Coordinates of C-alpha atoms (C1' of nucleotides) in Angstrom, one line a residue:
Chain A
M183 CA 44.6 -25.2 20.0
A184 CA 41.2 -27.2 20.4
S185 CA 41.4 -31.0 21.2
F186 CA 40.7 -33.8 18.9
P187 CA 38.0 -36.2 21.2
N188 CA 37.8 -38.8 18.4
R189 CA 41.3 -38.9 16.6
P190 CA 43.9 -39.8 19.0
V191 CA 43.5 -43.3 20.7
P192 CA 44.2 -45.8 17.8
N193 CA 46.9 -45.6 15.7
R194 CA 46.2 -43.5 12.8
A195 CA 49.3 -45.4 10.6
I196 CA 48.0 -47.1 7.8
Q197 CA 48.4 -51.0 9.0
R198 CA 49.8 -53.2 7.1
T199 CA 48.3 -56.2 8.2
C200 CA 45.0 -57.5 10.0
V201 CA 47.2 -59.0 13.1
N202 CA 48.6 -55.1 13.4
C203 CA 45.4 -53.4 12.9
S204 CA 43.6 -52.1 16.3
L205 CA 40.4 -52.8 14.7
S206 CA 40.9 -56.6 14.6
E207 CA 38.7 -56.9 17.1
L208 CA 35.7 -55.5 15.6
C209 CA 36.3 -56.5 12.2
V210 CA 36.1 -59.6 10.4
P211 CA 39.3 -61.0 11.9
V212 CA 37.2 -61.4 15.2
G213 CA 37.9 -64.9 16.9
L214 CA 40.3 -65.8 13.9
D215 CA 44.1 -67.5 15.1
P216 CA 47.0 -65.7 13.8
A217 CA 47.6 -68.4 10.9
D218 CA 43.9 -68.0 9.8
M219 CA 44.2 -64.3 10.4
E220 CA 47.5 -64.4 8.1
R221 CA 45.2 -66.2 5.2
L222 CA 42.5 -63.2 5.4
D223 CA 45.5 -60.8 5.4
Q224 CA 46.6 -61.9 2.0
L225 CA 43.8 -61.7 0.4
V226 CA 42.9 -58.2 1.7
E227 CA 43.5 -55.0 -0.2
R228 CA 44.6 -52.2 1.5
Q229 CA 43.5 -48.8 -0.4
P230 CA 45.1 -45.7 -0.2
P231 CA 43.1 -43.1 1.7
L232 CA 40.0 -41.1 -0.4
E233 CA 39.7 -37.8 -0.4
S234 CA 36.1 -36.2 1.3
G235 CA 33.0 -36.5 -0.9
A236 CA 35.1 -39.5 -3.0
H237 CA 33.0 -42.4 -3.6
L238 CA 33.5 -45.8 -3.0
C239 CA 30.9 -47.2 -5.2
R240 CA 27.5 -46.7 -6.9
V241 CA 24.0 -47.8 -6.6
G242 CA 24.0 -50.4 -9.5
E243 CA 27.5 -51.3 -10.2
R244 CA 28.1 -54.9 -9.7
F245 CA 29.2 -56.2 -6.8
T246 CA 32.7 -57.5 -6.3
T247 CA 34.0 -56.7 -3.1
L248 CA 33.2 -55.7 0.4
F249 CA 34.7 -53.0 2.2
A250 CA 35.9 -52.5 5.8
V251 CA 36.3 -49.0 6.9
R252 CA 40.0 -48.5 8.0
S253 CA 39.8 -44.9 9.0
G254 CA 37.5 -41.8 8.7
C255 CA 33.6 -42.0 8.0
F256 CA 31.0 -43.1 5.2
K257 CA 27.9 -42.4 4.2
S258 CA 25.7 -44.8 2.1
Y259 CA 22.4 -43.2 0.2
R260 CA 20.2 -43.7 -2.5
M261 CA 18.3 -41.5 -4.4
D262 CA 14.5 -41.9 -4.6
S263 CA 11.9 -41.8 -7.7
E264 CA 11.9 -38.0 -7.3
G265 CA 16.1 -37.6 -7.0
R266 CA 15.9 -37.0 -3.5
E267 CA 18.7 -38.4 -1.2
R268 CA 18.0 -41.3 1.7
V269 CA 21.0 -41.4 4.1
L270 CA 20.8 -45.4 5.3
A271 CA 23.3 -45.7 7.3
F272 CA 27.0 -44.3 8.6
H273 CA 29.9 -46.3 8.9
L274 CA 32.2 -46.5 11.6
P275 CA 36.1 -48.1 11.2
G276 CA 35.8 -51.3 11.4
E277 CA 32.4 -52.0 9.7
L278 CA 31.4 -53.9 6.8
I279 CA 30.3 -51.8 3.8
G280 CA 28.4 -53.9 1.1
L281 CA 26.8 -56.5 2.7
D282 CA 23.2 -56.2 1.2
A283 CA 24.4 -55.9 -2.2
I284 CA 25.3 -60.0 -1.6
Y285 CA 21.6 -61.2 -2.5
P286 CA 20.6 -58.7 -5.7
G287 CA 24.6 -58.5 -6.9
V288 CA 25.0 -54.9 -7.4
Y289 CA 25.4 -52.4 -4.8
Q290 CA 22.0 -51.2 -3.2
S291 CA 23.5 -48.0 -2.3
N292 CA 26.4 -44.9 -2.6
V293 CA 29.2 -45.1 -0.3
V294 CA 31.0 -41.2 -0.1
A295 CA 33.8 -40.8 2.5
L296 CA 32.6 -37.6 4.8
D297 CA 36.5 -37.1 5.7
M298 CA 39.4 -38.3 4.9
G299 CA 38.8 -41.9 5.0
G300 CA 40.5 -45.5 4.0
V301 CA 39.4 -48.9 3.9
C302 CA 39.8 -52.3 3.2
A303 CA 38.9 -54.2 0.0
L304 CA 37.2 -57.5 0.3
P305 CA 37.1 -59.1 -3.2
Y306 CA 33.8 -61.2 -1.6
S307 CA 34.5 -64.5 -4.1
D308 CA 37.5 -64.8 -2.3
L309 CA 36.2 -63.6 1.2
S310 CA 33.3 -66.6 0.9
R311 CA 35.9 -69.5 -0.6
L312 CA 38.0 -68.5 2.5
A313 CA 35.1 -68.5 4.9
S314 CA 34.0 -71.9 3.5
Q315 CA 37.2 -73.2 4.9
I316 CA 37.6 -71.2 8.5
P317 CA 34.5 -71.6 10.6
R318 CA 34.9 -68.9 12.8
L319 CA 35.2 -66.7 9.8
Q320 CA 32.2 -67.7 8.4
E321 CA 30.8 -67.3 11.9
Q322 CA 31.8 -63.7 11.6
I323 CA 30.6 -63.4 8.6
F324 CA 27.1 -64.1 9.9
R325 CA 27.4 -62.2 12.6
L326 CA 28.2 -59.0 11.4
L327 CA 25.6 -59.9 8.4
S328 CA 23.0 -60.4 11.5
K329 CA 24.0 -57.3 13.7
D330 CA 23.5 -54.9 10.5
L331 CA 19.5 -56.4 10.6
S332 CA 19.4 -55.2 14.3
A333 CA 20.7 -51.4 13.4
Y334 CA 17.7 -51.5 10.5
A335 CA 15.3 -52.6 13.1
W336 CA 15.5 -49.7 15.4
L337 CA 15.6 -47.4 12.3
A338 CA 12.5 -48.7 11.3
G339 CA 10.6 -47.6 14.4
D340 CA 8.5 -45.1 14.9
Y341 CA 10.0 -42.4 17.1
S342 CA 9.1 -39.3 17.5
A343 CA 11.9 -36.4 17.2
E344 CA 13.6 -36.4 20.1
E345 CA 13.6 -40.1 20.9
R346 CA 15.3 -40.2 17.0
V347 CA 18.0 -37.7 18.2
A348 CA 18.5 -38.8 21.3
G349 CA 19.2 -42.5 20.0
F350 CA 20.9 -41.5 17.4
L351 CA 23.7 -39.7 19.8
L352 CA 23.6 -42.4 22.3
D353 CA 23.9 -45.1 19.3
L354 CA 27.6 -43.0 18.2
S355 CA 28.5 -42.7 21.9
N356 CA 28.5 -46.5 22.0
R357 CA 30.2 -46.8 18.7
Y358 CA 33.1 -44.6 19.4
R359 CA 33.4 -46.3 23.2
E360 CA 33.5 -49.6 21.3
R361 CA 36.6 -47.8 19.3
G362 CA 38.6 -46.8 21.8
Y363 CA 37.5 -43.2 21.5
S364 CA 35.7 -40.8 24.1
D365 CA 32.0 -41.7 24.3
R366 CA 31.4 -38.4 25.6
V367 CA 33.1 -35.9 23.5
F368 CA 33.1 -36.6 19.7
N369 CA 33.1 -35.2 16.3
L370 CA 30.5 -35.3 14.1
A371 CA 31.8 -36.5 10.4
M372 CA 28.3 -35.7 9.1
P373 CA 26.0 -32.3 8.3
R374 CA 23.0 -32.0 10.2
R375 CA 21.5 -31.8 7.2
D376 CA 22.6 -35.8 6.7
I377 CA 21.6 -36.5 10.1
A378 CA 18.7 -35.1 9.7
N379 CA 17.9 -37.2 6.4
Y380 CA 19.3 -40.1 7.8
L381 CA 16.4 -40.1 11.1
R382 CA 14.1 -39.3 8.4
L383 CA 13.3 -35.9 9.7
A384 CA 13.9 -32.0 8.5
T385 CA 16.8 -30.5 9.2
E386 CA 15.2 -27.8 11.1
T387 CA 14.0 -30.3 13.4
V388 CA 16.9 -31.9 14.3
S389 CA 18.5 -28.5 14.8
R390 CA 15.5 -27.7 17.1
V391 CA 15.9 -30.6 18.8
I392 CA 19.9 -30.4 19.7
T393 CA 19.3 -26.6 20.9
R394 CA 15.9 -27.8 23.4
F395 CA 18.6 -30.8 24.6
E396 CA 21.4 -28.0 25.2
R397 CA 19.1 -25.9 26.8
E398 CA 18.3 -28.9 29.2
S399 CA 21.8 -29.4 29.9
L400 CA 21.8 -33.0 28.5
I401 CA 24.8 -32.1 25.7
H402 CA 26.8 -29.5 24.5
T403 CA 27.6 -28.4 21.0
E404 CA 29.9 -26.5 18.9
R405 CA 29.6 -26.5 15.3
R406 CA 30.0 -30.7 14.7
E407 CA 31.6 -30.9 18.4
V408 CA 29.4 -32.7 20.9
S409 CA 30.0 -33.1 24.2
L410 CA 27.2 -35.7 25.8
L411 CA 26.8 -34.1 29.7
D412 CA 23.7 -36.5 30.8
L413 CA 23.8 -40.2 29.2
D414 CA 20.9 -41.5 31.8
G415 CA 19.0 -38.0 30.6
L416 CA 19.3 -38.7 26.9
N417 CA 18.9 -42.3 27.4
E418 CA 15.5 -41.8 29.2
R419 CA 14.6 -39.2 26.3
A420 CA 15.6 -42.0 23.8
N421 CA 13.4 -43.8 25.7
H422 CA 15.4 -46.8 25.5
C423 CA 14.5 -47.3 22.0
L424 CA 18.5 -48.3 21.4
Q425 CA 17.7 -51.8 21.9
A426 CA 20.2 -53.8 19.9
L427 CA 23.9 -53.4 19.1
G428 CA 25.4 -55.0 22.3
Chain B
M936 CA -18.3 -71.5 -1.5
A937 CA -15.3 -69.1 -2.1
S938 CA -12.3 -70.4 -3.5
F939 CA -9.4 -70.0 -1.5
P940 CA -7.3 -67.6 -3.5
N941 CA -3.5 -68.4 -1.5
R942 CA -4.2 -71.7 -1.0
P943 CA -4.3 -74.4 -3.8
V944 CA -1.4 -74.2 -5.7
P945 CA 1.6 -76.1 -3.8
N946 CA 0.9 -79.2 -2.1
R947 CA -0.2 -78.8 1.5
A948 CA 0.6 -82.5 3.0
I949 CA 3.6 -82.1 5.2
Q950 CA 7.1 -82.7 3.1
R951 CA 8.9 -85.1 4.1
T952 CA 12.4 -84.3 2.5
C953 CA 13.3 -81.1 1.0
V954 CA 14.1 -82.6 -1.9
N955 CA 9.9 -83.2 -2.7
C956 CA 9.4 -79.7 -1.1
S957 CA 7.7 -77.6 -3.2
L958 CA 9.7 -73.9 -1.4
S959 CA 13.1 -75.5 -1.9
E960 CA 13.4 -72.8 -5.2
L961 CA 13.2 -70.0 -2.3
C962 CA 14.6 -71.6 0.8
V963 CA 17.9 -72.6 1.9
P964 CA 18.5 -75.1 -0.5
V965 CA 18.9 -72.6 -3.2
G966 CA 21.5 -74.1 -5.4
L967 CA 22.5 -77.3 -3.8
D968 CA 22.7 -80.6 -5.3
P969 CA 20.3 -83.7 -4.5
A970 CA 23.5 -85.1 -2.4
D971 CA 24.0 -81.9 -0.4
M972 CA 20.1 -81.6 -0.2
E973 CA 20.3 -84.8 1.8
R974 CA 22.7 -84.1 4.8
L975 CA 20.6 -80.6 4.8
D976 CA 17.5 -82.8 5.4
Q977 CA 19.3 -85.2 8.3
L978 CA 19.2 -82.0 10.3
V979 CA 16.0 -80.1 9.5
E980 CA 13.5 -80.7 12.2
R981 CA 9.8 -80.7 10.9
Q982 CA 7.8 -79.6 13.5
P983 CA 4.1 -80.1 14.0
P984 CA 1.7 -77.2 12.4
L985 CA 1.3 -74.5 15.1
E986 CA -2.3 -73.1 16.5
S987 CA -3.3 -70.3 15.1
G988 CA -1.7 -67.4 18.2
A989 CA 0.6 -70.3 19.4
H990 CA 4.1 -68.7 19.5
L991 CA 7.3 -69.9 17.7
C992 CA 9.8 -68.4 20.1
R993 CA 10.3 -65.2 22.7
V994 CA 12.6 -62.0 23.6
G995 CA 15.7 -62.8 25.2
E996 CA 15.3 -66.8 24.4
R997 CA 18.7 -68.3 23.9
F998 CA 19.2 -68.3 20.5
T999 CA 19.8 -72.0 18.9
T1000 CA 17.4 -73.0 16.0
L1001 CA 16.7 -70.7 13.0
F1002 CA 13.2 -71.5 11.8
A1003 CA 11.9 -71.8 8.0
V1004 CA 8.0 -71.3 7.1
R1005 CA 6.6 -74.1 5.8
S1006 CA 3.1 -73.2 5.6
G1007 CA 0.9 -70.2 7.1
C1008 CA 2.0 -67.0 8.4
F1009 CA 3.7 -65.6 10.6
K1010 CA 4.3 -62.4 13.1
S1011 CA 7.5 -61.1 14.2
Y1012 CA 7.1 -58.0 17.2
R1013 CA 8.9 -56.4 20.2
M1014 CA 7.3 -55.0 23.2
D1015 CA 8.7 -51.3 23.3
S1016 CA 9.3 -50.0 26.6
E1017 CA 5.9 -48.6 27.2
G1018 CA 4.1 -52.3 26.5
R1019 CA 3.2 -51.4 23.1
E1020 CA 3.5 -53.7 20.4
R1021 CA 5.9 -53.2 17.7
V1022 CA 5.7 -55.6 14.3
L1023 CA 8.8 -55.8 12.7
A1024 CA 8.0 -58.5 10.1
F1025 CA 5.6 -61.0 8.4
H1026 CA 7.2 -64.5 7.2
L1027 CA 5.7 -66.4 4.4
P1028 CA 6.6 -70.0 3.5
G1029 CA 10.3 -70.4 2.5
E1030 CA 11.5 -67.6 5.0
L1031 CA 13.9 -67.7 7.4
I1032 CA 12.7 -66.8 11.1
G1033 CA 15.4 -65.8 13.5
L1034 CA 18.3 -64.2 11.4
D1035 CA 18.8 -61.0 13.7
A1036 CA 19.3 -63.7 16.4
I1037 CA 22.7 -64.7 15.0
Y1038 CA 24.7 -61.9 16.2
P1039 CA 23.5 -60.9 20.2
G1040 CA 22.6 -65.0 20.7
V1041 CA 19.3 -64.4 21.7
Y1042 CA 16.2 -64.1 20.0
Q1043 CA 15.4 -60.5 19.1
S1044 CA 11.7 -60.7 18.5
N1045 CA 8.7 -62.5 19.4
V1046 CA 7.4 -65.0 16.6
V1047 CA 3.4 -66.2 16.5
A1048 CA 1.5 -68.2 13.8
L1049 CA -0.9 -65.7 12.7
D1050 CA -3.1 -68.8 11.0
M1051 CA -2.4 -72.5 11.0
G1052 CA 1.2 -73.1 10.0
G1053 CA 4.5 -75.4 10.4
V1054 CA 8.2 -74.6 10.3
C1055 CA 11.0 -76.8 9.8
A1056 CA 13.9 -76.0 12.4
L1057 CA 17.3 -75.5 11.6
P1058 CA 19.4 -75.9 14.6
Y1059 CA 21.9 -73.4 14.0
S1060 CA 25.3 -75.0 15.1
D1061 CA 24.8 -77.7 12.8
L1062 CA 23.8 -75.5 10.1
S1063 CA 26.8 -73.2 10.7
R1064 CA 28.7 -76.7 10.3
L1065 CA 27.3 -77.8 7.0
A1066 CA 27.3 -74.4 5.5
S1067 CA 31.2 -74.5 6.2
Q1068 CA 31.3 -77.6 4.6
I1069 CA 29.0 -76.8 1.7
P1070 CA 29.9 -73.4 -0.1
R1071 CA 26.7 -73.5 -1.8
L1072 CA 24.9 -73.4 0.8
Q1073 CA 27.2 -70.6 3.3
E1074 CA 26.5 -68.7 0.1
Q1075 CA 22.2 -69.2 0.3
I1076 CA 22.7 -67.7 3.7
F1077 CA 24.7 -65.1 2.9
R1078 CA 22.3 -64.1 0.5
L1079 CA 18.7 -64.7 2.9
L1080 CA 20.6 -62.3 5.2
S1081 CA 21.5 -59.6 2.6
K1082 CA 18.0 -60.0 1.4
D1083 CA 16.5 -59.0 4.8
L1084 CA 18.8 -56.3 5.0
S1085 CA 16.8 -54.9 1.5
A1086 CA 14.0 -55.4 3.1
Y1087 CA 14.6 -53.5 6.2
A1088 CA 15.5 -50.6 4.3
W1089 CA 12.3 -50.1 2.6
L1090 CA 10.8 -50.3 6.0
A1091 CA 12.6 -47.8 7.4
G1092 CA 12.0 -45.0 4.3
D1093 CA 10.1 -42.1 5.0
Y1094 CA 7.4 -42.7 3.3
S1095 CA 3.5 -41.3 3.4
A1096 CA 0.6 -43.5 4.5
E1097 CA -0.3 -44.1 0.6
E1098 CA 3.2 -44.7 -0.1
R1099 CA 3.7 -47.6 2.9
V1100 CA 0.4 -49.2 2.3
A1101 CA 0.7 -49.4 -1.5
G1102 CA 4.5 -51.0 -1.0
F1103 CA 3.1 -53.1 1.3
L1104 CA 0.7 -55.1 -1.0
L1105 CA 2.5 -54.6 -3.9
D1106 CA 5.5 -56.3 -1.9
L1107 CA 2.9 -59.4 -0.7
S1108 CA 1.5 -59.6 -4.1
N1109 CA 5.5 -60.3 -5.4
R1110 CA 6.3 -62.5 -2.7
Y1111 CA 2.9 -64.4 -3.1
R1112 CA 3.8 -64.5 -6.9
E1113 CA 7.3 -66.3 -6.1
R1114 CA 5.4 -68.9 -4.4
G1115 CA 3.5 -69.7 -7.1
Y1116 CA 0.1 -68.0 -5.4
S1117 CA -1.8 -65.6 -7.4
D1118 CA -0.2 -62.3 -7.4
R1119 CA -3.8 -60.0 -8.0
V1120 CA -6.0 -62.4 -5.4
F1121 CA -5.1 -63.1 -2.0
N1122 CA -6.0 -63.2 2.0
L1123 CA -4.2 -61.3 4.2
A1124 CA -3.4 -63.6 7.1
M1125 CA -3.2 -60.5 9.6
P1126 CA -5.4 -58.1 11.0
R1127 CA -5.9 -54.1 9.8
R1128 CA -4.3 -53.4 13.0
D1129 CA -0.9 -55.2 12.8
I1130 CA -0.6 -54.4 9.3
A1131 CA -1.3 -50.8 10.5
N1132 CA 1.4 -51.3 12.9
Y1133 CA 4.0 -52.9 10.6
L1134 CA 3.8 -49.5 8.5
R1135 CA 3.7 -47.6 11.6
L1136 CA 0.3 -45.8 11.0
A1137 CA -2.6 -46.1 12.9
T1138 CA -5.2 -48.8 12.0
E1139 CA -7.7 -45.9 11.3
T1140 CA -5.0 -44.2 8.5
V1141 CA -4.8 -48.1 7.0
S1142 CA -8.9 -48.6 6.6
R1143 CA -9.0 -44.7 4.9
V1144 CA -6.0 -45.5 2.8
I1145 CA -8.0 -49.1 1.7
T1146 CA -10.9 -47.1 1.3
R1147 CA -9.6 -44.0 -0.8
F1148 CA -7.6 -47.2 -3.0
E1149 CA -10.8 -48.9 -3.7
R1150 CA -12.7 -45.6 -4.6
E1151 CA -10.2 -45.4 -7.0
S1152 CA -10.6 -48.7 -8.5
L1153 CA -7.1 -49.8 -7.7
I1154 CA -8.3 -52.6 -5.1
H1155 CA -11.1 -54.3 -4.1
T1156 CA -11.9 -55.7 -0.5
E1157 CA -13.6 -58.1 0.9
R1158 CA -13.0 -58.6 4.7
R1159 CA -9.1 -60.0 4.3
E1160 CA -9.2 -61.1 1.0
V1161 CA -8.0 -58.4 -1.4
S1162 CA -7.9 -58.2 -5.4
L1163 CA -5.5 -55.8 -6.8
L1164 CA -7.0 -54.2 -9.7
D1165 CA -4.4 -51.8 -11.1
L1166 CA -1.0 -53.1 -10.7
D1167 CA 0.3 -50.2 -12.8
G1168 CA -2.0 -47.4 -10.7
L1169 CA -0.7 -48.8 -7.5
N1170 CA 2.9 -48.6 -8.4
E1171 CA 2.4 -45.4 -8.7
R1172 CA 0.8 -44.8 -5.5
A1173 CA 3.8 -46.5 -3.9
N1174 CA 6.2 -44.2 -6.2
H1175 CA 8.5 -47.2 -6.6
C1176 CA 9.2 -47.1 -3.1
L1177 CA 9.6 -50.9 -3.5
Q1178 CA 13.1 -51.2 -4.4
A1179 CA 14.4 -53.9 -3.7
L1180 CA 13.4 -58.2 -3.6
G1181 CA 14.3 -59.2 -7.0
Chain C
dC584 C1' 34.4 -6.9 2.9
dG585 C1' 31.3 -9.7 0.9
dC586 C1' 30.1 -14.2 -0.3
dT587 C1' 28.7 -19.1 0.3
dG588 C1' 26.8 -22.8 2.9
dT589 C1' 25.6 -24.8 7.5
dC590 C1' 23.2 -23.7 11.0
dT591 C1' 19.6 -21.7 13.7
dT592 C1' 15.5 -19.7 14.6
dG593 C1' 10.3 -18.3 13.6
dA594 C1' 5.6 -18.6 11.7
dG595 C1' 1.8 -21.0 9.1
dT596 C1' 0.6 -25.6 7.2
dA597 C1' -0.5 -30.0 6.6
dC598 C1' -0.3 -35.3 7.3
dG599 C1' -1.2 -38.7 10.2
dA600 C1' -2.5 -39.6 15.6
dT601 C1' -6.4 -39.3 19.0
dC602 C1' -10.4 -39.6 20.5
dA603 C1' -15.0 -41.2 19.8
dA604 C1' -19.2 -43.2 17.3
dG605 C1' -20.8 -46.4 14.2
dT606 C1' -21.3 -50.8 11.1
dA607 C1' -20.6 -55.8 10.0
dC608 C1' -19.6 -60.0 11.4
dG609 C1' -18.5 -64.3 14.1
dG610 C1' -19.5 -66.8 18.0
dT611 C1' -22.2 -68.1 21.9
dG612 C1' -26.2 -69.6 24.4
dG613 C1' -31.2 -69.7 24.8
Chain D
dC204 C1' -33.8 -69.4 15.0
dC205 C1' -32.9 -65.1 17.0
dA206 C1' -31.0 -61.9 20.6
dC207 C1' -26.8 -60.9 22.7
dC208 C1' -22.0 -59.8 22.5
dG209 C1' -17.1 -59.3 21.6
dT210 C1' -13.7 -58.3 18.1
dA211 C1' -12.6 -56.0 13.6
dC212 C1' -13.3 -52.2 10.4
dT213 C1' -15.0 -48.7 8.6
dT214 C1' -16.2 -43.4 9.0
dG215 C1' -16.1 -38.7 11.7
dA216 C1' -14.2 -34.7 14.0
dT217 C1' -10.3 -33.0 16.4
dC218 C1' -5.5 -32.2 17.7
dG219 C1' -0.7 -32.2 17.5
dT220 C1' 4.3 -33.3 15.6
dA221 C1' 6.9 -32.0 12.3
dC222 C1' 7.0 -30.0 7.7
dT223 C1' 7.2 -26.2 4.6
dC224 C1' 8.7 -21.8 3.9
dA225 C1' 10.9 -17.5 5.3
dA226 C1' 14.8 -15.3 7.2
dG227 C1' 18.4 -14.4 10.1
dA228 C1' 23.1 -15.9 12.6
dC229 C1' 27.7 -17.6 12.0
dA230 C1' 31.6 -19.4 10.6
dG231 C1' 35.1 -20.0 6.8
dC232 C1' 37.3 -18.1 2.3
dG233 C1' 37.8 -15.5 -1.5

DNA sequence: CGCTGTCTTGAGTACGATCAAGTACGGTGG
DNA sequence: CCACCGTACTTGATCGTACTCAAGACAGCG
C-alpha cells in the first residue's frame, strides 16, 4: 500500500472552469480578474483524458491550438534524419504545449501522454484575439513564451552527466513544488530512456549517475519513485546550472 | 581592395523611421500597415551606434526595453558559477534582443557589440500596450518569441562537432540571405573562441573541423571571411540538423 | 514458469577536451 | 622601415568522459 507522492494534493476531478481550477495560478489565467477569466473559459475546450501513449499532435500538422496540461505528464519529441527520437521537453500540469509552433504555423514536435493525462485545448486564433482585448492575458502569454526560452537555455548548456541529472531532478522538484506536490518525493512519469534522451545522455549513463547519487545518499530511488534526500548536495552537484525558472 | 561581402546591399545610413528601414520585413513591424507602423515608430528610440566591445545590457539589470538590431552583430552570454563565459546567441540586424527577460523581469544575459553596431530600443511596457491595440503587432511578437524557441531547440540537440559547425555556417548563411546579403560569402563578426563557446566545443575543435571542411572543398576561409563552396555537401555534413528557421 | 521490457552493471572504444607548440597577423614604438 | 609584442588561430599529442556493446538483475504478466 505505497503512498502516491505526487497525486493527492490538487483536486484531480475534471475542472469545468478556469476559476475553479487549482492550476489557475500557474497557467494561462494568471492575473486575470473573474470577468476576464470567464471570457477565457468560454474559448477553452476541455478534452477527455488521453490514454498513456496517445498523441496530442504530430510534427507537421497545421498548428491551430495550444494545449494546457490539466493532469498527467506529456512528452515532446522529434525524429532526426536517421529516425532516432529526440526528447525536447516534459510538460507538467499548468504548462503550455505548442508555443514553438506559432512561428512556423505547423507543430514542431510530436506530443504524447506518458500517463493518463488531460489537456485544455486553446484555439490559437481565438486566444490571440482575446489577448488583444485583455492586456493582462497578452502579457501572460508573452511571459509563458519567455519562460520557455530560459528553459531551453539550460538544456543547451554543456554540462557533465552529473550536472545534467542533478539539474533535471532539481528542476522537476521545483516544478512539483510550484504545483503543490512534494518537492522531495515524486514519481517519474518517464522511463530512464526518455530522461537520458532528453538530457542527451545514454540510458546507461543516467543509470550510473543515479546509482552514484544513491551511494552518496543524495537521493533514494525505487523504480520510478525518487526521494531527494539532500537538496543542497544535489544543488552542488548541479553546479548551480539551473539558473532560471523563478 | 578586398570587397566587403556582407556590407553593401542594405542602406547603412541610420534610418529615421521603420517605414524607411530595409529591415522592416524581418523585424517587429512585419505585417503592419503604414498608419500602425507610424505609431510603432513613435515609441522606438534609435540609439547611436555602439563601439565594438560596448555592452547593451547586463545580467540582473531590470528589464525595461527590448532591443532590435539595426546594424552590426551582437553577442549574448552569461557567466557560469565558475566564471566561465557561455555564449548563448549571436544577433544579426532585424533580430530582437531581450525576449528571455520578459518572464523574470531582469535581463538574463550580457549583450555586447562584436563590431560597430546600432540598435533600436523598444520600451517594453509601451510596446506591450501598443501590441494590445494592434493585433498584428501582438501576433508578430508572438511569432518572434516562438521563432527563438526553435533556434534554441537546435542548439540543445546532441550533435557532433562536424554537425554543429556545418549547422552554424548554414544557419548564418540563411540569416544573411534573408537580410539581402550574400549567403555564400560573408565575414564572421565573432572570433573562433566565441563560435566554439556558442557550439559548446573547444576552440581547437572548431579550428580542426574548419580545416577539414576546407580540405574537402566544402568551404574556403581566410581569417574571418568564409566562402561556402558546396552548400549541399555542407547540408549533408550538418545531417539536416538545422530544422527550423523557415 | 518463462517471456518481455526496464533497469543496472561491466569492459572496451571513440570523440572531443586539455595541454602544449608553433604560426600568422596587427598594432606599437623605435 | 623593421623589431617587438600580444592575440587569434592552427596543429599535434595525450587524456578523460560518456558512448557502445554485451550481459545480467529485476519486476510485471501471460
